[in-house]
mmCIF file of C-alpha atoms and ligand atoms in Angstrom:
data_model
loop_
_atom_site.group_PDB
_atom_site.id
_atom_site.type_symbol
_atom_site.label_atom_id
_atom_site.label_comp_id
_atom_site.label_asym_id
_atom_site.label_seq_id
_atom_site.Cartn_x
_atom_site.Cartn_y
_atom_site.Cartn_z
ATOM 1 C CA MET A 80 0.000 0.000 0.000
ATOM 2 C CA SER A 81 1.413 3.338 -1.027
ATOM 3 C CA LYS A 82 1.992 5.962 1.679
ATOM 4 C CA ARG A 83 1.449 8.612 -0.941
ATOM 5 C CA PHE A 84 -2.302 7.952 -0.949
ATOM 6 C CA LYS A 85 -2.985 6.675 2.543
ATOM 7 C CA GLY A 86 -5.145 8.860 4.795
ATOM 8 C CA LYS A 87 -5.898 11.464 2.125
ATOM 9 C CA THR A 88 -9.344 12.698 1.141
ATOM 10 C CA CYS A 89 -11.079 10.271 -1.215
ATOM 11 C CA VAL A 90 -11.518 12.075 -4.549
ATOM 12 C CA TYR A 91 -14.706 10.129 -5.338
ATOM 13 C CA CYS A 92 -16.765 10.592 -2.143
ATOM 14 C CA ALA A 93 -14.797 13.479 -0.582
ATOM 15 C CA ALA A 94 -14.562 11.713 2.805
ATOM 16 C CA ALA A 95 -11.649 13.342 4.632
ATOM 17 C CA GLY A 96 -8.788 11.035 5.598
ATOM 18 C CA ALA A 97 -10.632 8.038 4.146
ATOM 19 C CA SER A 98 -8.312 7.117 1.326
ATOM 20 C CA ASP A 99 -6.588 3.794 1.571
ATOM 21 C CA THR A 100 -5.151 3.325 -1.853
ATOM 22 C CA GLY A 101 -4.135 4.948 -5.122
ATOM 23 C CA ASP A 102 -6.835 4.319 -7.696
ATOM 24 C CA HIS A 103 -6.015 4.356 -11.409
ATOM 25 C CA VAL A 104 -8.392 6.951 -12.864
ATOM 26 C CA LEU A 105 -8.753 4.646 -15.860
ATOM 27 C CA ALA A 106 -8.422 0.986 -14.890
ATOM 28 C CA ARG A 107 -5.262 -0.570 -16.292
ATOM 29 C CA GLY A 108 -7.355 -3.226 -18.036
ATOM 30 C CA PHE A 109 -8.616 -0.598 -20.484
ATOM 31 C CA VAL A 110 -5.216 -0.149 -22.116
ATOM 32 C CA GLY A 111 -2.228 -2.197 -23.255
ATOM 33 C CA ALA A 112 0.483 -2.832 -20.646
ATOM 34 C CA GLU A 113 2.842 -0.422 -22.416
ATOM 35 C CA HIS A 114 0.479 2.448 -21.562
ATOM 36 C CA HIS A 115 0.014 1.700 -17.851
ATOM 37 C CA GLY A 116 2.525 4.387 -16.858
ATOM 38 C CA GLN A 117 0.360 7.108 -18.437
ATOM 39 C CA ILE A 118 -2.611 6.514 -16.170
ATOM 40 C CA PRO A 119 -3.042 9.013 -13.330
ATOM 41 C CA LYS A 120 -3.510 7.672 -9.795
ATOM 42 C CA VAL A 121 -5.623 9.402 -7.171
ATOM 43 C CA PRO A 122 -6.473 8.753 -3.508
ATOM 44 C CA ALA A 123 -9.587 6.627 -2.985
ATOM 45 C CA CYS A 124 -11.323 4.907 -0.084
ATOM 46 C CA VAL A 125 -11.956 1.169 -0.151
ATOM 47 C CA ALA A 126 -15.706 1.515 -0.744
ATOM 48 C CA CYS A 127 -15.291 3.834 -3.739
ATOM 49 C CA ASN A 128 -12.447 1.751 -5.101
ATOM 50 C CA ASN A 129 -14.615 -1.365 -4.984
ATOM 51 C CA LYS A 130 -17.627 0.336 -6.505
ATOM 52 C CA LYS A 131 -15.555 1.775 -9.348
ATOM 53 C CA SER A 132 -13.814 -1.522 -9.911
ATOM 54 C CA GLY A 133 -17.201 -3.238 -10.396
ATOM 55 C CA LEU A 134 -18.139 -0.684 -13.055
ATOM 56 C CA GLU A 135 -14.738 -1.071 -14.702
ATOM 57 C CA THR A 136 -14.950 -4.848 -14.852
ATOM 58 C CA TYR A 137 -18.297 -4.578 -16.563
ATOM 59 C CA CYS A 138 -17.339 -1.826 -19.012
ATOM 60 C CA ALA A 139 -13.892 -3.248 -19.845
ATOM 61 C CA GLY A 140 -15.570 -6.568 -20.692
ATOM 62 C CA VAL A 141 -18.090 -5.053 -23.095
ATOM 63 C CA LEU A 142 -16.715 -1.848 -24.615
ATOM 64 C CA PRO A 143 -13.691 -3.287 -26.465
ATOM 65 C CA PHE A 144 -16.049 -5.042 -28.883
ATOM 66 C CA GLY A 145 -16.970 -1.632 -30.259
ATOM 67 C CA GLY A 146 -13.549 0.001 -30.022
ATOM 68 C CA ARG A 147 -12.386 2.166 -32.920
ATOM 69 C CA HIS A 148 -9.171 3.596 -31.555
ATOM 70 C CA ALA A 149 -5.701 2.683 -32.794
ATOM 71 C CA ASP A 150 -5.239 -0.028 -30.178
ATOM 72 C CA ALA A 151 -8.741 -1.487 -30.476
ATOM 73 C CA LEU A 152 -8.017 -4.822 -32.148
ATOM 74 C CA GLU A 153 -4.930 -5.494 -30.095
ATOM 75 C CA ASN A 154 -6.800 -4.670 -26.916
ATOM 76 C CA LEU A 155 -9.739 -6.883 -27.812
ATOM 77 C CA ALA A 156 -7.522 -9.848 -28.606
ATOM 78 C CA ALA A 157 -5.156 -9.402 -25.671
ATOM 79 C CA ASN A 158 -7.517 -8.601 -22.841
ATOM 80 C CA VAL A 159 -11.110 -9.547 -23.413
ATOM 81 C CA PRO A 160 -11.007 -13.378 -23.673
ATOM 82 C CA LYS A 161 -9.035 -13.527 -20.403
ATOM 83 C CA ARG A 162 -11.447 -11.173 -18.734
ATOM 84 C CA LEU A 163 -14.533 -13.033 -19.883
ATOM 85 C CA ALA A 164 -13.055 -16.378 -18.865
ATOM 86 C CA LYS A 165 -12.662 -14.982 -15.371
ATOM 87 C CA ASN A 166 -16.151 -13.548 -15.370
ATOM 88 C CA GLN A 167 -18.598 -16.238 -16.438
ATOM 89 C CA LYS A 168 -21.637 -14.239 -15.424
ATOM 90 C CA LEU A 169 -20.746 -11.350 -17.711
ATOM 91 C CA HIS A 170 -19.882 -13.811 -20.462
ATOM 92 C CA ARG A 171 -23.331 -15.426 -20.179
ATOM 93 C CA THR A 172 -25.066 -12.050 -20.119
ATOM 94 C CA LEU A 173 -23.283 -10.987 -23.284
ATOM 95 C CA ALA A 174 -23.919 -14.267 -25.060
ATOM 96 C CA ALA A 175 -27.612 -14.191 -24.157
ATOM 97 C CA GLY A 176 -27.979 -10.549 -25.161
ATOM 98 C CA GLN A 177 -26.197 -10.845 -28.476
ATOM 99 C CA THR A 178 -28.563 -9.832 -31.161
ATOM 100 C CA ARG A 179 -28.812 -8.391 -34.622
ATOM 101 C CA VAL A 180 -30.132 -4.903 -35.132
ATOM 102 C CA TRP A 181 -30.819 -2.542 -37.967
ATOM 103 C CA SER A 182 -28.509 0.374 -37.674
ATOM 104 C CA ARG A 183 -28.194 3.491 -39.769
ATOM 105 C CA GLU A 184 -24.770 4.148 -41.224
ATOM 106 C CA PRO A 185 -23.501 7.734 -41.499
ATOM 107 C CA SER A 186 -24.270 7.420 -45.226
ATOM 108 C CA GLY A 187 -27.940 6.935 -44.367
ATOM 109 C CA LEU A 188 -27.927 3.262 -45.310
ATOM 110 C CA LEU A 189 -29.652 0.856 -42.931
ATOM 111 C CA VAL A 190 -27.517 -2.201 -42.239
ATOM 112 C CA ASN A 191 -28.153 -5.356 -40.279
ATOM 113 C CA THR A 192 -25.359 -5.809 -37.820
ATOM 114 C CA MET A 193 -24.388 -7.768 -34.723
ATOM 115 C CA ALA A 194 -24.895 -5.949 -31.462
ATOM 116 C CA LEU A 195 -24.282 -6.449 -27.769
ATOM 117 C CA PRO A 196 -26.345 -5.020 -24.943
ATOM 118 C CA LEU A 197 -24.766 -2.306 -22.870
ATOM 119 C CA ASP A 198 -26.033 -0.858 -19.632
ATOM 120 C CA GLY A 199 -25.630 2.845 -20.357
ATOM 121 C CA GLU A 200 -26.235 3.917 -16.778
ATOM 122 C CA ARG A 201 -23.262 1.926 -15.549
ATOM 123 C CA LEU A 202 -21.094 3.396 -18.279
ATOM 124 C CA GLU A 203 -22.206 6.936 -17.433
ATOM 125 C CA GLU A 204 -21.585 6.330 -13.744
ATOM 126 C CA LEU A 205 -18.035 5.241 -14.525
ATOM 127 C CA VAL A 206 -17.465 8.293 -16.744
ATOM 128 C CA GLY A 207 -18.587 10.528 -13.859
ATOM 129 C CA LEU A 208 -16.038 8.925 -11.526
ATOM 130 C CA ILE A 209 -13.304 9.278 -14.149
ATOM 131 C CA ALA A 210 -14.116 12.998 -14.405
ATOM 132 C CA ARG A 211 -13.827 13.359 -10.604
ATOM 133 C CA GLY A 212 -10.447 11.646 -10.734
ATOM 134 C CA LEU A 213 -9.248 13.905 -13.546
ATOM 135 C CA MET A 214 -10.344 17.045 -11.698
ATOM 136 C CA PHE A 215 -8.162 16.054 -8.807
ATOM 137 C CA HIS A 216 -5.253 14.889 -10.922
ATOM 138 C CA HIS A 217 -5.040 17.992 -13.094
ATOM 139 C CA TRP A 218 -6.292 20.762 -10.813
ATOM 140 C CA GLY A 219 -6.252 19.364 -7.263
ATOM 141 C CA VAL A 220 -10.019 19.805 -6.923
ATOM 142 C CA ILE A 221 -12.147 17.420 -4.852
ATOM 143 C CA LEU A 222 -15.852 17.802 -5.435
ATOM 144 C CA GLY A 223 -17.873 17.880 -2.218
ATOM 145 C CA PRO A 224 -21.407 16.604 -1.626
ATOM 146 C CA ASP A 225 -22.932 19.941 -2.684
ATOM 147 C CA ILE A 226 -21.534 19.537 -6.185
ATOM 148 C CA VAL A 227 -23.408 17.824 -8.975
ATOM 149 C CA VAL A 228 -21.576 15.745 -11.583
ATOM 150 C CA ASP A 229 -23.839 15.414 -14.589
ATOM 151 C CA VAL A 230 -22.883 12.922 -17.305
ATOM 152 C CA LEU A 231 -24.498 13.063 -20.734
ATOM 153 C CA SER A 232 -24.156 10.795 -23.722
ATOM 154 C CA LEU A 233 -23.797 13.411 -26.395
ATOM 155 C CA THR A 234 -25.986 13.827 -29.401
ATOM 156 C CA LYS A 235 -25.051 16.371 -32.055
ATOM 157 C CA HIS A 236 -26.970 18.957 -30.051
ATOM 158 C CA GLY A 237 -25.004 18.110 -26.920
ATOM 159 C CA GLU A 238 -21.697 18.220 -28.772
ATOM 160 C CA THR A 239 -22.408 21.754 -29.950
ATOM 161 C CA PHE A 240 -23.312 22.782 -26.418
ATOM 162 C CA PHE A 241 -20.098 21.369 -24.981
ATOM 163 C CA ALA A 242 -17.911 22.649 -27.804
ATOM 164 C CA GLY A 243 -19.226 26.123 -26.978
ATOM 165 C CA HIS A 244 -18.376 25.756 -23.301
ATOM 166 C CA LEU A 245 -14.929 24.334 -23.997
ATOM 167 C CA ASN A 246 -14.158 27.481 -25.977
ATOM 168 C CA LEU A 247 -15.084 29.892 -23.176
ATOM 169 C CA ASN A 248 -12.507 31.678 -21.076
ATOM 170 C CA ALA A 249 -11.151 29.214 -18.572
ATOM 171 C CA LYS A 250 -9.000 29.283 -15.485
ATOM 172 C CA GLN A 251 -7.323 26.083 -16.642
ATOM 173 C CA ARG A 252 -7.778 23.699 -19.525
ATOM 174 C CA VAL A 253 -6.461 20.272 -20.355
ATOM 175 C CA THR A 254 -6.501 17.832 -23.257
ATOM 176 C CA ASN A 255 -5.085 14.347 -23.081
ATOM 177 C CA ASP A 256 -4.984 10.946 -24.728
ATOM 178 C CA ILE A 257 -4.299 7.846 -22.652
ATOM 179 C CA GLY A 258 -3.518 4.515 -24.273
ATOM 180 C CA LYS A 259 -3.612 5.576 -27.945
ATOM 181 C CA GLY A 260 -7.223 6.659 -27.808
ATOM 182 C CA ALA A 261 -8.487 4.333 -25.062
ATOM 183 C CA LEU A 262 -9.480 7.510 -23.208
ATOM 184 C CA THR A 263 -9.323 10.962 -24.744
ATOM 185 C CA TYR A 264 -10.617 14.028 -22.991
ATOM 186 C CA GLU A 265 -10.753 17.764 -22.925
ATOM 187 C CA GLY A 266 -11.706 19.809 -19.896
ATOM 188 C CA VAL A 267 -12.013 23.425 -18.825
ATOM 189 C CA GLN A 268 -12.328 24.905 -15.370
ATOM 190 C CA ALA A 269 -14.426 28.015 -14.747
ATOM 191 C CA VAL A 270 -12.658 31.259 -13.937
ATOM 192 C CA ASP A 271 -14.723 32.108 -10.870
ATOM 193 C CA ASN A 272 -15.397 28.737 -9.213
ATOM 194 C CA ASP A 273 -12.926 25.839 -9.108
ATOM 195 C CA ALA A 274 -15.706 23.255 -8.855
ATOM 196 C CA ILE A 275 -17.358 24.297 -12.117
ATOM 197 C CA SER A 276 -15.998 22.427 -15.114
ATOM 198 C CA PHE A 277 -16.998 21.100 -18.503
ATOM 199 C CA TRP A 278 -15.531 17.988 -20.074
ATOM 200 C CA THR A 279 -15.893 15.851 -23.155
ATOM 201 C CA LEU A 280 -14.558 12.307 -22.964
ATOM 202 C CA SER A 281 -14.371 9.432 -25.425
ATOM 203 C CA LEU A 282 -13.651 5.842 -24.529
ATOM 204 C CA TYR A 283 -12.090 3.597 -27.149
ATOM 205 C CA GLY A 284 -12.147 6.123 -29.938
ATOM 206 C CA SER A 285 -15.864 6.829 -29.759
ATOM 207 C CA LEU A 286 -17.890 3.666 -29.870
ATOM 208 C CA VAL A 287 -20.846 3.505 -32.153
ATOM 209 C CA MET A 288 -23.893 3.026 -30.007
ATOM 210 C CA ASP A 289 -27.503 2.667 -30.848
ATOM 211 C CA GLY A 290 -30.445 3.784 -28.765
ATOM 212 C CA GLY A 291 -32.412 0.804 -30.089
ATOM 213 C CA ASP A 292 -34.282 2.770 -32.738
ATOM 214 C CA GLY A 293 -31.707 2.426 -35.485
ATOM 215 C CA GLU A 294 -30.340 5.916 -34.922
ATOM 216 C CA HIS A 295 -26.826 5.385 -33.718
ATOM 217 C CA PHE A 296 -24.520 7.972 -32.298
ATOM 218 C CA MET A 297 -20.918 8.170 -31.271
ATOM 219 C CA SER A 298 -20.401 7.595 -27.597
ATOM 220 C CA LYS A 299 -18.819 10.852 -26.709
ATOM 221 C CA PHE A 300 -19.647 11.927 -23.188
ATOM 222 C CA GLY A 301 -20.137 15.364 -21.793
ATOM 223 C CA VAL A 302 -19.626 15.976 -18.098
ATOM 224 C CA MET A 303 -20.589 19.101 -16.208
ATOM 225 C CA THR A 304 -19.624 19.686 -12.611
ATOM 226 C CA GLY A 305 -20.760 22.481 -10.366
ATOM 227 C CA PRO A 306 -23.312 23.593 -7.808
ATOM 228 C CA LYS A 307 -26.756 22.187 -8.531
ATOM 229 C CA THR A 308 -28.150 25.375 -10.047
ATOM 230 C CA VAL A 309 -25.318 25.595 -12.567
ATOM 231 C CA ALA A 310 -25.345 21.947 -13.544
ATOM 232 C CA GLU A 311 -29.099 21.972 -14.040
ATOM 233 C CA ARG A 312 -29.153 24.863 -16.434
ATOM 234 C CA ALA A 313 -27.808 22.810 -19.267
ATOM 235 C CA ALA A 314 -27.990 20.715 -22.342
ATOM 236 C CA GLN A 315 -31.018 18.611 -22.946
ATOM 237 C CA ARG A 316 -30.392 15.257 -21.316
ATOM 238 C CA VAL A 317 -30.356 12.377 -23.697
ATOM 239 C CA ALA A 318 -32.489 9.521 -22.455
ATOM 240 C CA SER A 319 -30.038 7.272 -20.732
ATOM 241 C CA GLY A 320 -30.530 3.616 -20.097
ATOM 242 C CA ASN A 321 -29.809 0.619 -22.207
ATOM 243 C CA TYR A 322 -27.870 1.194 -25.344
ATOM 244 C CA ILE A 323 -26.666 -1.334 -27.820
ATOM 245 C CA ILE A 324 -23.034 -1.384 -28.697
ATOM 246 C CA ARG A 325 -22.078 -2.082 -32.282
ATOM 247 C CA PRO A 326 -18.925 -4.025 -32.957
HETATM 248 ZN ZN1 ZN B 473 -14.636 7.272 -1.246
#
């Protein structure tokens, strides 16, 4: 156990002195071993670490099937069979949920394609925790219980909204790419309040996801943090829930 993280404030739940370990903001299983050194570590308590690890196990078992980043094929071949062998329940869920759907290509053409079920709420929850970790890593900010972290799966409308906010005057801004596109993000911090920030994040080079109605979208996420009143005045929330991920 690293002394560097012991007894610090947990960046996920903001409990003072509660941290027991250094949590990788993006679980190592999301990237190839050669990229492990790029992943930021932040103080986390045992409860948050366990909760996040459950979300990571789920997402890292499903998302690589839809990966489009440079390392996607390598990652799928190297990591996923091992992971699914260790997690029979997830393997069964995926096998049972495998289906074919009609999906609209960017060209407008409808194609019949294989799809896997994906629990969008779990993915969004994980993205929210990643954003908390990044806020601490880059700017030393821990978001207290009065701060809302709102995660949106972005439609075109949402992307325009976030692009506008990312271009505003900022106290600090950051862009980064971890694991050759496994996680890319851009964030800005408000000038007048350290807890207010806007982020866009993509996992695995923007997966193609499908809301179930044949209209697919790229899985870029927008995250807003700030006091409730600020976070609520924002982009139209896309119905979240169960998406289908398209390999
Ligand atoms: Zn915690």
